Amino acid sequence: MSPAKHITSIRRKFHLLMAAFVTAAFFAGHLVVSHFVFDHLSVELKQDIQERAAIISSRAVAFIENDNYSEYQEVLKRLSNLPRFNYVHVYRYKNDELVFFASYNKQSFPAIPEKTRHLGDYQKPLITDSIIEYTSPITVDDKTIGFAYLQLDTNSYHELQTTTWITLSVGYILVLVLGALLVNRMHRAIVKPTNRIISKVRQLSQNRDFSDRIGEMDSHEFALLASNLNTMLSRIERHIAKQEATEQQALKLNQELEDKLNQRTDALKDSNQELLSTLEKLHQFQGQLVESEKMASLGDMVAGVAHEVNTPIGLGVTASSLLADRLSEIRTAFDEKTLKASQLRRFLEESTENLGIVSRNLHRAAELISSFKQVAVNQSSEADCAFDVRQLIDEVISSLAPQLKRKTVAFAIDCPQQLTVISKPGPINQILINLIVNSLIHGFSQTNSGTVTISVMQLSGQLHITYQDDGQGVDPSIKSKIFDPFITTRRGEGGSGLGLHLVYNLVTQALGGNIQFDIEQATGVQFEISFPAQLKE
C-alpha cells in the first residue's frame, strides 16, 4: 500500500502562498534598490573622490616644483572644513625615488603609515567598510612628478543603506501581517459554505439516503457546486435502483450458468480423459516412428553397403572362375603332353592379371566391411570412449558411398588431424548420417552436384561442429519448426519428417548439447552443433 498522503489546510496553503509572494516582492525590491540606488551612490562616491583628488593634485604641482612644504601643509589644513576628508598624503619623486611630501590627518585621527608601497592598490577608487580610498597621479606636461592619496568618510552612504534595509524590513513585516489578515478573511468566506457542504455529504454517506438534497448557497460558485452535487445524487439514486434490478437478474442468470457449468464440467472431464489417452498413444506412436526411422536409415545403409560389397566380390568370383578354367586347360594339355611354351606363358600372364583382380577386390570388400562394422559398432555404443573425430567422419562418408554414387557431392572437411576426444561416437555417427542423407534427398534434389562442408573445433570442453551445404535450402514456411516431428515437404514421396527431429533428440538428449539452425540463409543450410567433449591427453 502507498504511504498516507500528507494533507494541509487551505488556510495554511494561502498563508504559504502569500508569504512566498511577499518574500519574492521583498527580494525583488532589494535587488532594484541595490542596483539602481546603492550602485548609483557607489558610482557617485567614486566620481566625487576622483574629482577631489584631481583638485588636490593640480594644487600640489606648484608647491612640489618649488619644494614649498610649509605653505602646502597650511593649504592642506584647510581641508578640516570638509568633514568627509580623513587623510590626504602627497608624495613626490626625488632623485627618481618616491618620497613623502605633505599630509593631512582629520582632527583626532591618528597618523597612518606612508602609502608609498601601496599606491598601486588604489589606482581605482576602493570602498571598504566606511571609507573610500584613491590615488591620483600628479602630472606636469604628461610627466608624473608625484601622487596624491585620499581617504574619505562614507558613513552617510552606509547609514543610507541601513535606513533603507530597515524601511524595507518593516514594510515586509507589515505586508505579511496585512496578508495574514486578508487570508483569514478569505478563509472564513470559503470555509463556512465548504463545511456546510461537507457536513451534508457526510450525513448522506452515513445514512445512505440519496434522495436528500443540499440546500441553497449564498455565493454563486458554491451554489453551482451544490447544484452539481444534487444532480450527481439524482443520478446515483437512479443508478442504485437500476443496479438492484440488475443484481436480481444476475442472480437468476448465475443460477442458470452454474447448472450449465456443472453439466459441461462433467463433459469436459470425460473429454480430458479421452485426450490424455490419445496423447499417450500419440507419444508411443511417435517413439515407434522414431525407431522406425532409425531402422529405415540403417536398412538403407546396409542395403547400399551390401550392394557395394557385392561388386568387388562378384569381380573376384569371376576372375577366380576364369583362372580355374585356364588352370584346367593347362592341366589337360600337360597330362596329354601337348602343352606349349606360348600356351604356358599366356596362362601365367592371365593368372597374374586375374590374381591381381581378385586381390584388389577382396581388399576393397574388406575395407567396406570394416568401415560398416566400425559405424555399426559406434551406433550401438552409448558409453563415452576416446575416438579420432576426423577418422569417424571419414568412416561415415565411406559407409554412405552407395548413396553418394548417385550424385557428385564434394566434401570439404575442416577438422584438425589427430583430434581425439572422449564422447559418444554412436550418436555422432547417426547425426552426421542423417544430415548428409537429408542434404542428398532435399538439398540436392534439383541438381546432381553439390558441396557439403563440415567444420570441427574443440574449445572449452565443448566440441563444435558446423554442418553446411549449398543446396536449395529450406522452405520458409517450415524454417521456424524444422526440428518438430512430422515436418516435411516430401509427404507422400516417402518423407516422414522425423530425420531432423531425431538429430535434435540425439544432440540434446544423447549428447547433452544444443543445435541451432540458421533461418536467415536464403540458400543452403547451416547447423551449429555443440556438446561436451573432453580432449584425450
XYZ file of C-alpha atoms in Angstrom:
537
model
C 0.000 0.000 0.000
C 1.205 3.533 -0.730
C 2.065 5.713 2.313
C -0.613 8.110 3.587
C -0.536 11.402 1.726
C 0.165 14.498 3.868
C -2.894 16.791 3.875
C -2.671 20.502 4.648
C -5.447 23.054 5.246
C -6.492 25.740 2.757
C -5.549 28.434 5.276
C -2.010 27.053 5.517
C -1.710 26.945 1.724
C -2.964 30.565 1.459
C -0.505 31.693 4.143
C 2.390 29.939 2.418
C 1.384 31.378 -0.972
C 1.049 34.900 0.454
C 4.378 34.638 2.325
C 6.096 33.372 -0.822
C 4.655 36.242 -2.871
C 5.606 38.930 -0.324
C 9.079 37.437 0.105
C 9.584 37.390 -3.635
C 8.424 41.014 -3.850
C 10.800 41.966 -0.996
C 13.794 40.327 -2.691
C 12.807 41.936 -5.996
C 12.702 45.332 -4.236
C 16.045 44.539 -2.612
C 17.579 43.834 -5.995
C 16.070 47.001 -7.513
C 17.316 49.171 -4.643
C 20.746 47.566 -4.690
C 21.070 48.020 -8.420
C 19.524 51.431 -9.011
C 20.206 53.209 -5.702
C 23.271 51.798 -3.986
C 25.131 51.132 -7.220
C 24.369 54.694 -8.312
C 25.556 56.065 -4.943
C 28.704 53.977 -5.204
C 29.419 55.458 -8.633
C 28.835 58.959 -7.293
C 31.215 58.320 -4.375
C 33.920 57.182 -6.763
C 33.400 60.162 -9.086
C 33.466 62.507 -6.090
C 36.792 61.239 -4.727
C 38.295 61.312 -8.222
C 37.251 64.967 -8.678
C 38.565 65.922 -5.237
C 41.843 64.091 -5.921
C 42.200 65.929 -9.246
C 41.817 69.304 -7.485
C 44.339 68.437 -4.790
C 46.794 67.089 -7.401
C 46.545 70.230 -9.521
C 47.044 72.478 -6.441
C 50.086 70.453 -5.373
C 52.039 70.971 -8.648
C 53.394 74.459 -7.828
C 54.334 73.582 -4.260
C 56.171 70.401 -5.325
C 58.109 72.203 -8.058
C 59.119 74.980 -5.621
C 59.736 72.483 -2.815
C 57.494 74.630 -0.606
C 56.431 72.102 2.022
C 55.322 74.538 4.782
C 52.919 76.588 2.691
C 51.357 73.437 1.152
C 50.932 71.951 4.614
C 48.919 75.067 5.566
C 46.807 74.617 2.470
C 46.039 71.011 3.448
C 44.956 72.066 6.950
C 42.072 73.966 5.371
C 40.554 70.549 4.489
C 39.355 70.388 8.118
C 36.381 72.446 6.947
C 35.381 69.482 4.799
C 34.350 66.759 7.282
C 34.473 63.886 4.764
C 38.298 64.060 4.432
C 40.017 61.578 6.782
C 43.542 61.526 5.323
C 45.467 63.133 2.461
C 49.050 62.124 1.630
C 51.096 63.822 -1.082
C 54.220 62.114 -2.443
C 56.815 63.420 -4.925
C 59.675 61.993 -6.926
C 63.120 63.000 -5.689
C 66.157 61.603 -7.478
C 63.793 59.104 -9.160
C 62.610 57.888 -5.746
C 59.062 58.415 -4.445
C 59.223 60.181 -1.054
C 56.695 61.725 1.326
C 55.977 65.436 0.778
C 52.945 66.527 2.864
C 49.860 65.127 4.605
C 46.553 65.930 6.275
C 45.005 63.991 9.190
C 41.459 64.613 10.320
C 41.274 66.067 13.803
C 41.510 63.374 16.496
C 42.523 60.825 13.794
C 45.959 59.227 14.370
C 48.550 59.350 11.622
C 48.691 56.368 9.282
C 51.811 54.800 7.736
C 53.102 56.038 4.428
C 51.441 54.503 1.359
C 54.429 54.586 -0.992
C 54.428 50.802 -1.362
C 50.650 50.525 -1.723
C 49.764 53.386 -4.028
C 49.225 50.925 -6.896
C 46.369 49.282 -4.913
C 44.282 52.476 -5.139
C 44.615 53.411 -8.797
C 40.846 52.905 -8.884
C 38.555 54.071 -6.027
C 38.244 51.307 -3.404
C 35.323 51.253 -0.943
C 35.917 49.231 2.250
C 33.814 49.337 5.414
C 33.062 53.054 5.972
C 35.864 54.626 3.895
C 36.821 55.085 0.253
C 40.478 55.365 -0.875
C 42.012 56.572 -4.120
C 45.408 57.526 -5.538
C 45.669 60.268 -8.178
C 48.896 60.972 -10.153
C 50.328 64.491 -10.091
C 51.486 65.348 -13.618
C 53.130 68.260 -15.394
C 53.283 68.191 -19.204
C 52.395 64.477 -19.224
C 55.184 63.779 -16.711
C 54.280 62.271 -13.367
C 56.032 64.171 -10.548
C 54.129 62.573 -7.640
C 50.951 61.053 -6.265
C 48.099 62.199 -4.017
C 46.454 59.604 -1.752
C 42.952 60.417 -0.426
C 40.797 58.668 2.160
C 37.197 59.922 2.547
C 34.473 59.032 5.008
C 31.416 57.057 3.636
C 29.354 56.837 6.829
C 26.447 58.646 5.200
C 26.427 56.023 2.436
C 26.279 53.163 4.965
C 23.689 54.967 7.074
C 21.524 55.299 3.984
C 21.936 51.577 3.337
C 20.963 50.694 6.912
C 17.955 53.027 6.861
C 16.819 51.580 3.541
C 17.055 47.956 4.790
C 15.179 48.803 7.978
C 12.452 50.512 5.954
C 12.160 47.539 3.591
C 12.111 45.052 6.518
C 9.355 46.994 8.349
C 7.379 47.183 5.129
C 7.913 43.436 4.615
C 6.583 42.660 8.109
C 3.591 44.988 7.695
C 2.689 43.417 4.354
C 2.994 39.941 5.915
C 0.635 40.919 8.744
C -1.888 42.527 6.390
C -1.652 39.500 4.092
C -2.303 37.140 7.020
C -5.413 39.130 7.987
C -6.623 39.063 4.382
C -6.011 35.303 4.179
C -8.001 34.716 7.385
C -10.925 36.710 5.997
C -10.821 34.826 2.686
C -10.550 31.560 4.602
C -13.698 32.285 6.586
C -15.564 33.216 3.396
C -14.592 29.892 1.817
C -14.632 27.529 4.827
C -18.139 28.290 6.095
C -20.035 27.154 2.955
C -17.481 24.396 2.420
C -18.111 22.998 5.924
C -21.836 23.141 5.245
C -21.426 21.072 2.064
C -19.014 18.656 3.800
C -21.445 18.141 6.696
C -24.280 17.415 4.277
C -22.186 14.979 2.232
C -21.037 13.170 5.418
C -24.669 12.866 6.519
C -25.652 11.440 3.101
C -22.741 8.986 3.250
C -23.674 7.739 6.730
C -27.429 7.466 6.144
C -27.152 6.284 2.505
C -30.274 8.338 1.819
C -29.514 9.567 -1.695
C -32.966 11.126 -2.009
C -31.882 14.031 0.247
C -30.521 17.239 -1.351
C -28.168 20.139 -0.463
C -29.893 23.488 0.219
C -29.256 26.855 -1.447
C -25.922 28.684 -1.059
C -25.103 32.423 -0.783
C -22.257 32.630 -3.308
C -22.547 31.757 -6.998
C -19.615 29.303 -7.008
C -20.862 27.236 -4.085
C -24.414 27.354 -5.433
C -23.093 25.858 -8.678
C -21.191 23.172 -6.709
C -24.334 22.322 -4.676
C -26.383 22.096 -7.884
C -23.877 19.688 -9.439
C -23.795 17.576 -6.270
C -27.620 17.404 -6.270
C -27.540 16.309 -9.923
C -24.987 13.624 -9.028
C -27.197 12.425 -6.128
C -30.162 12.105 -8.510
C -28.090 10.001 -10.912
C -26.788 7.848 -8.044
C -30.337 7.257 -6.868
C -31.418 6.145 -10.359
C -28.253 4.042 -10.756
C -28.851 2.230 -7.432
C -32.403 1.385 -8.440
C -31.197 0.093 -11.800
C -28.351 -1.843 -10.128
C -30.739 -3.582 -7.732
C -32.857 -4.735 -10.660
C -29.726 -5.883 -12.494
C -28.499 -7.801 -9.443
C -31.758 -9.735 -9.261
C -31.463 -10.606 -12.910
C -27.773 -11.518 -12.463
C -28.618 -13.882 -9.590
C -31.083 -15.664 -11.810
C -28.577 -15.893 -14.678
C -25.837 -17.090 -12.303
C -28.001 -19.940 -11.163
C -28.677 -20.943 -14.750
C -24.991 -20.642 -15.653
C -23.988 -22.709 -12.643
C -26.257 -25.523 -13.785
C -24.838 -25.378 -17.324
C -21.292 -25.219 -15.964
C -21.781 -28.353 -13.908
C -23.070 -30.183 -16.959
C -20.205 -29.038 -19.159
C -17.624 -29.744 -16.430
C -18.702 -33.363 -16.405
C -18.499 -33.489 -20.197
C -15.066 -31.799 -20.123
C -13.740 -34.356 -17.633
C -14.740 -37.165 -19.982
C -13.138 -35.333 -22.933
C -9.921 -34.712 -20.962
C -9.684 -38.381 -20.089
C -10.044 -39.332 -23.745
C -7.488 -36.675 -24.725
C -4.935 -37.955 -22.196
C -5.391 -41.487 -23.506
C -4.984 -40.286 -27.106
C -1.911 -38.242 -26.190
C -0.283 -41.236 -24.513
C -0.911 -43.335 -27.626
C 0.498 -40.498 -29.767
C 3.710 -40.439 -27.739
C 4.025 -44.203 -28.126
C 3.386 -43.916 -31.865
C 5.948 -41.112 -32.170
C 8.556 -43.234 -30.372
C 7.805 -46.134 -32.688
C 8.125 -43.849 -35.740
C 11.461 -42.510 -34.493
C 12.750 -46.049 -34.004
C 11.366 -46.994 -37.431
C 13.215 -44.022 -38.933
C 16.415 -45.202 -37.277
C 15.946 -48.741 -38.594
C 14.983 -47.471 -42.067
C 18.118 -45.332 -42.177
C 20.229 -48.265 -41.013
C 18.467 -50.556 -43.542
C 19.194 -48.182 -46.416
C 22.816 -48.046 -45.359
C 23.049 -51.853 -45.042
C 21.435 -52.312 -48.452
C 23.838 -49.832 -50.001
C 26.861 -51.395 -48.362
C 25.689 -54.878 -49.386
C 25.340 -53.685 -52.991
C 28.750 -52.031 -52.843
C 30.379 -55.181 -51.362
C 28.709 -57.426 -53.986
C 30.531 -55.631 -56.792
C 34.162 -56.417 -55.732
C 33.160 -59.899 -54.584
C 31.452 -60.579 -57.931
C 34.536 -59.392 -59.798
C 36.709 -61.633 -57.608
C 34.449 -64.646 -58.227
C 34.536 -64.017 -61.997
C 38.317 -63.656 -62.023
C 38.821 -66.774 -59.891
C 36.408 -68.799 -62.087
C 38.282 -67.732 -65.217
C 41.555 -68.650 -63.534
C 40.173 -72.088 -62.625
C 39.089 -72.694 -66.265
C 42.523 -71.714 -67.575
C 44.176 -73.950 -64.952
C 42.038 -76.923 -66.076
C 43.043 -76.355 -69.702
C 46.747 -76.255 -68.771
C 46.448 -79.427 -66.676
C 44.750 -81.263 -69.554
C 47.437 -80.144 -72.020
C 50.127 -81.150 -69.525
C 48.622 -84.612 -68.999
C 48.321 -85.157 -72.783
C 51.848 -83.817 -73.224
C 50.633 -81.197 -75.719
C 51.494 -78.148 -73.552
C 53.282 -75.448 -75.491
C 55.555 -72.745 -74.143
C 53.426 -69.977 -75.612
C 50.322 -71.504 -74.048
C 52.052 -71.679 -70.645
C 53.290 -68.082 -70.989
C 49.772 -66.827 -71.792
C 48.401 -68.778 -68.813
C 50.948 -67.233 -66.467
C 50.110 -63.703 -67.706
C 46.363 -64.256 -67.365
C 46.874 -65.838 -63.925
C 48.861 -62.832 -62.724
C 46.170 -60.457 -64.019
C 43.271 -62.457 -62.519
C 45.028 -62.858 -59.180
C 45.548 -59.049 -59.104
C 41.855 -58.512 -59.782
C 40.881 -60.956 -57.038
C 43.322 -59.424 -54.579
C 42.245 -55.805 -55.236
C 38.520 -56.526 -54.994
C 38.900 -58.625 -51.862
C 40.814 -55.772 -50.237
C 38.090 -53.324 -51.353
C 35.379 -55.538 -49.872
C 37.339 -55.907 -46.651
C 37.682 -52.119 -46.332
C 33.956 -51.582 -46.920
C 33.014 -54.251 -44.402
C 35.486 -52.801 -41.870
C 34.031 -49.276 -42.275
C 30.461 -50.556 -41.999
C 31.400 -52.627 -38.966
C 33.009 -49.620 -37.293
C 29.936 -47.461 -37.985
C 27.615 -50.166 -36.720
C 29.705 -50.613 -33.563
C 29.743 -46.833 -32.966
C 25.967 -46.581 -33.453
C 25.347 -49.312 -30.936
C 27.748 -47.815 -28.388
C 26.242 -45.387 -25.871
C 29.197 -45.230 -23.450
C 31.822 -42.475 -23.570
C 35.039 -43.519 -25.239
C 38.008 -41.941 -26.982
C 37.902 -41.661 -30.789
C 39.518 -39.734 -33.624
C 36.965 -37.202 -34.925
C 38.425 -36.962 -38.465
C 38.561 -40.758 -38.771
C 34.931 -41.027 -37.605
C 33.816 -38.512 -40.278
C 35.746 -40.380 -42.994
C 34.157 -43.698 -41.931
C 30.663 -42.187 -42.085
C 31.313 -40.849 -45.597
C 32.712 -44.233 -46.674
C 29.657 -46.055 -45.325
C 27.411 -43.747 -47.403
C 29.346 -44.438 -50.631
C 26.374 -46.207 -52.371
C 24.074 -43.201 -51.804
C 26.819 -40.735 -52.729
C 27.435 -42.513 -56.083
C 24.069 -41.269 -57.342
C 25.208 -37.602 -57.160
C 28.511 -35.766 -57.438
C 28.938 -34.451 -53.898
C 32.189 -32.841 -52.759
C 33.090 -32.881 -49.065
C 35.140 -30.056 -47.504
C 36.303 -31.297 -44.096
C 37.897 -28.710 -41.774
C 38.995 -30.788 -38.802
C 42.357 -30.849 -37.010
C 44.357 -34.012 -37.622
C 44.562 -36.446 -34.707
C 41.805 -34.651 -32.789
C 40.939 -37.336 -30.233
C 38.073 -36.602 -27.852
C 36.091 -38.524 -25.243
C 32.357 -38.643 -26.029
C 29.666 -40.923 -27.532
C 30.604 -41.782 -31.126
C 27.321 -43.616 -31.852
C 25.000 -40.587 -31.693
C 27.568 -38.500 -33.619
C 27.576 -41.150 -36.423
C 23.799 -41.121 -36.557
C 23.693 -37.277 -36.594
C 26.145 -36.998 -39.498
C 24.424 -39.789 -41.480
C 21.016 -38.122 -41.102
C 22.345 -34.673 -42.060
C 24.190 -35.988 -45.155
C 21.223 -38.105 -46.277
C 18.944 -35.100 -45.673
C 21.173 -32.984 -47.954
C 21.079 -35.687 -50.645
C 17.295 -36.067 -50.518
C 16.259 -32.433 -50.026
C 19.186 -30.079 -50.611
C 20.418 -31.606 -53.886
C 17.064 -32.891 -55.165
C 17.081 -30.436 -58.098
C 20.759 -30.883 -59.007
C 23.278 -33.687 -59.488
C 26.151 -31.964 -57.694
C 26.825 -30.026 -54.540
C 29.230 -29.350 -51.708
C 28.961 -30.347 -48.063
C 31.216 -28.509 -45.580
C 31.903 -29.938 -42.121
C 33.953 -27.795 -39.706
C 35.070 -29.138 -36.322
C 36.635 -27.254 -33.392
C 37.209 -28.216 -29.767
C 37.010 -25.289 -27.359
C 36.491 -25.008 -23.574
C 35.407 -28.615 -23.106
C 32.919 -28.404 -25.995
C 33.101 -29.957 -29.462
C 31.658 -27.539 -32.037
C 30.525 -28.956 -35.386
C 29.279 -26.723 -38.207
C 27.452 -28.542 -40.991
C 26.673 -26.694 -44.261
C 25.527 -27.491 -47.762
C 24.963 -25.292 -50.816
C 21.692 -26.898 -51.850
C 18.327 -25.307 -52.461
C 17.720 -24.614 -48.749
C 14.582 -24.980 -46.657
C 11.080 -23.772 -47.429
C 10.498 -20.547 -45.389
C 7.184 -21.882 -44.092
C 8.909 -24.603 -42.026
C 12.189 -22.871 -41.032
C 10.965 -21.945 -37.562
C 9.755 -25.517 -36.831
C 12.340 -27.572 -38.699
C 13.116 -29.739 -35.663
C 9.457 -30.516 -34.916
C 8.342 -34.115 -35.592
C 6.448 -34.919 -38.810
C 7.544 -31.653 -40.508
C 8.438 -32.450 -44.139
C 7.988 -31.076 -47.664
C 8.052 -34.573 -49.210
C 4.984 -36.058 -47.611
C 3.619 -38.640 -49.993
C 7.091 -39.176 -51.513
C 8.476 -41.284 -48.679
C 9.371 -38.454 -46.265
C 8.340 -38.961 -42.626
C 9.512 -35.632 -41.153
C 11.444 -37.396 -38.385
C 15.034 -37.090 -39.661
C 15.898 -33.713 -38.123
C 13.708 -34.435 -35.095
C 15.899 -37.488 -34.499
C 19.017 -35.338 -34.941
C 17.654 -32.825 -32.398
C 16.946 -35.579 -29.844
C 20.387 -37.143 -30.338
C 22.153 -33.790 -29.818
C 20.112 -32.573 -26.841
C 19.428 -35.873 -25.055
C 22.071 -38.410 -26.022
C 24.965 -35.893 -26.143
C 23.605 -33.257 -23.722
C 24.334 -30.410 -26.160
C 22.419 -27.965 -28.331
C 21.812 -27.442 -32.049
C 20.955 -24.214 -33.871
C 19.610 -23.780 -37.404
C 20.391 -20.547 -39.294
C 16.992 -19.396 -40.560
C 18.438 -16.285 -42.273
C 20.133 -18.171 -45.127
C 18.298 -17.915 -48.438
C 20.055 -20.942 -49.997
C 21.628 -23.987 -48.431
C 21.505 -24.923 -44.777
C 23.754 -24.401 -41.784
C 23.569 -26.260 -38.482
C 25.631 -25.284 -35.440
C 26.094 -28.264 -33.086
C 27.947 -28.173 -29.754
C 28.145 -30.736 -26.947
C 30.522 -31.647 -24.081
C 33.654 -33.481 -25.251
C 36.984 -33.574 -23.413
C 40.301 -33.845 -25.209
C 42.154 -37.088 -24.641
C 45.542 -36.301 -23.158
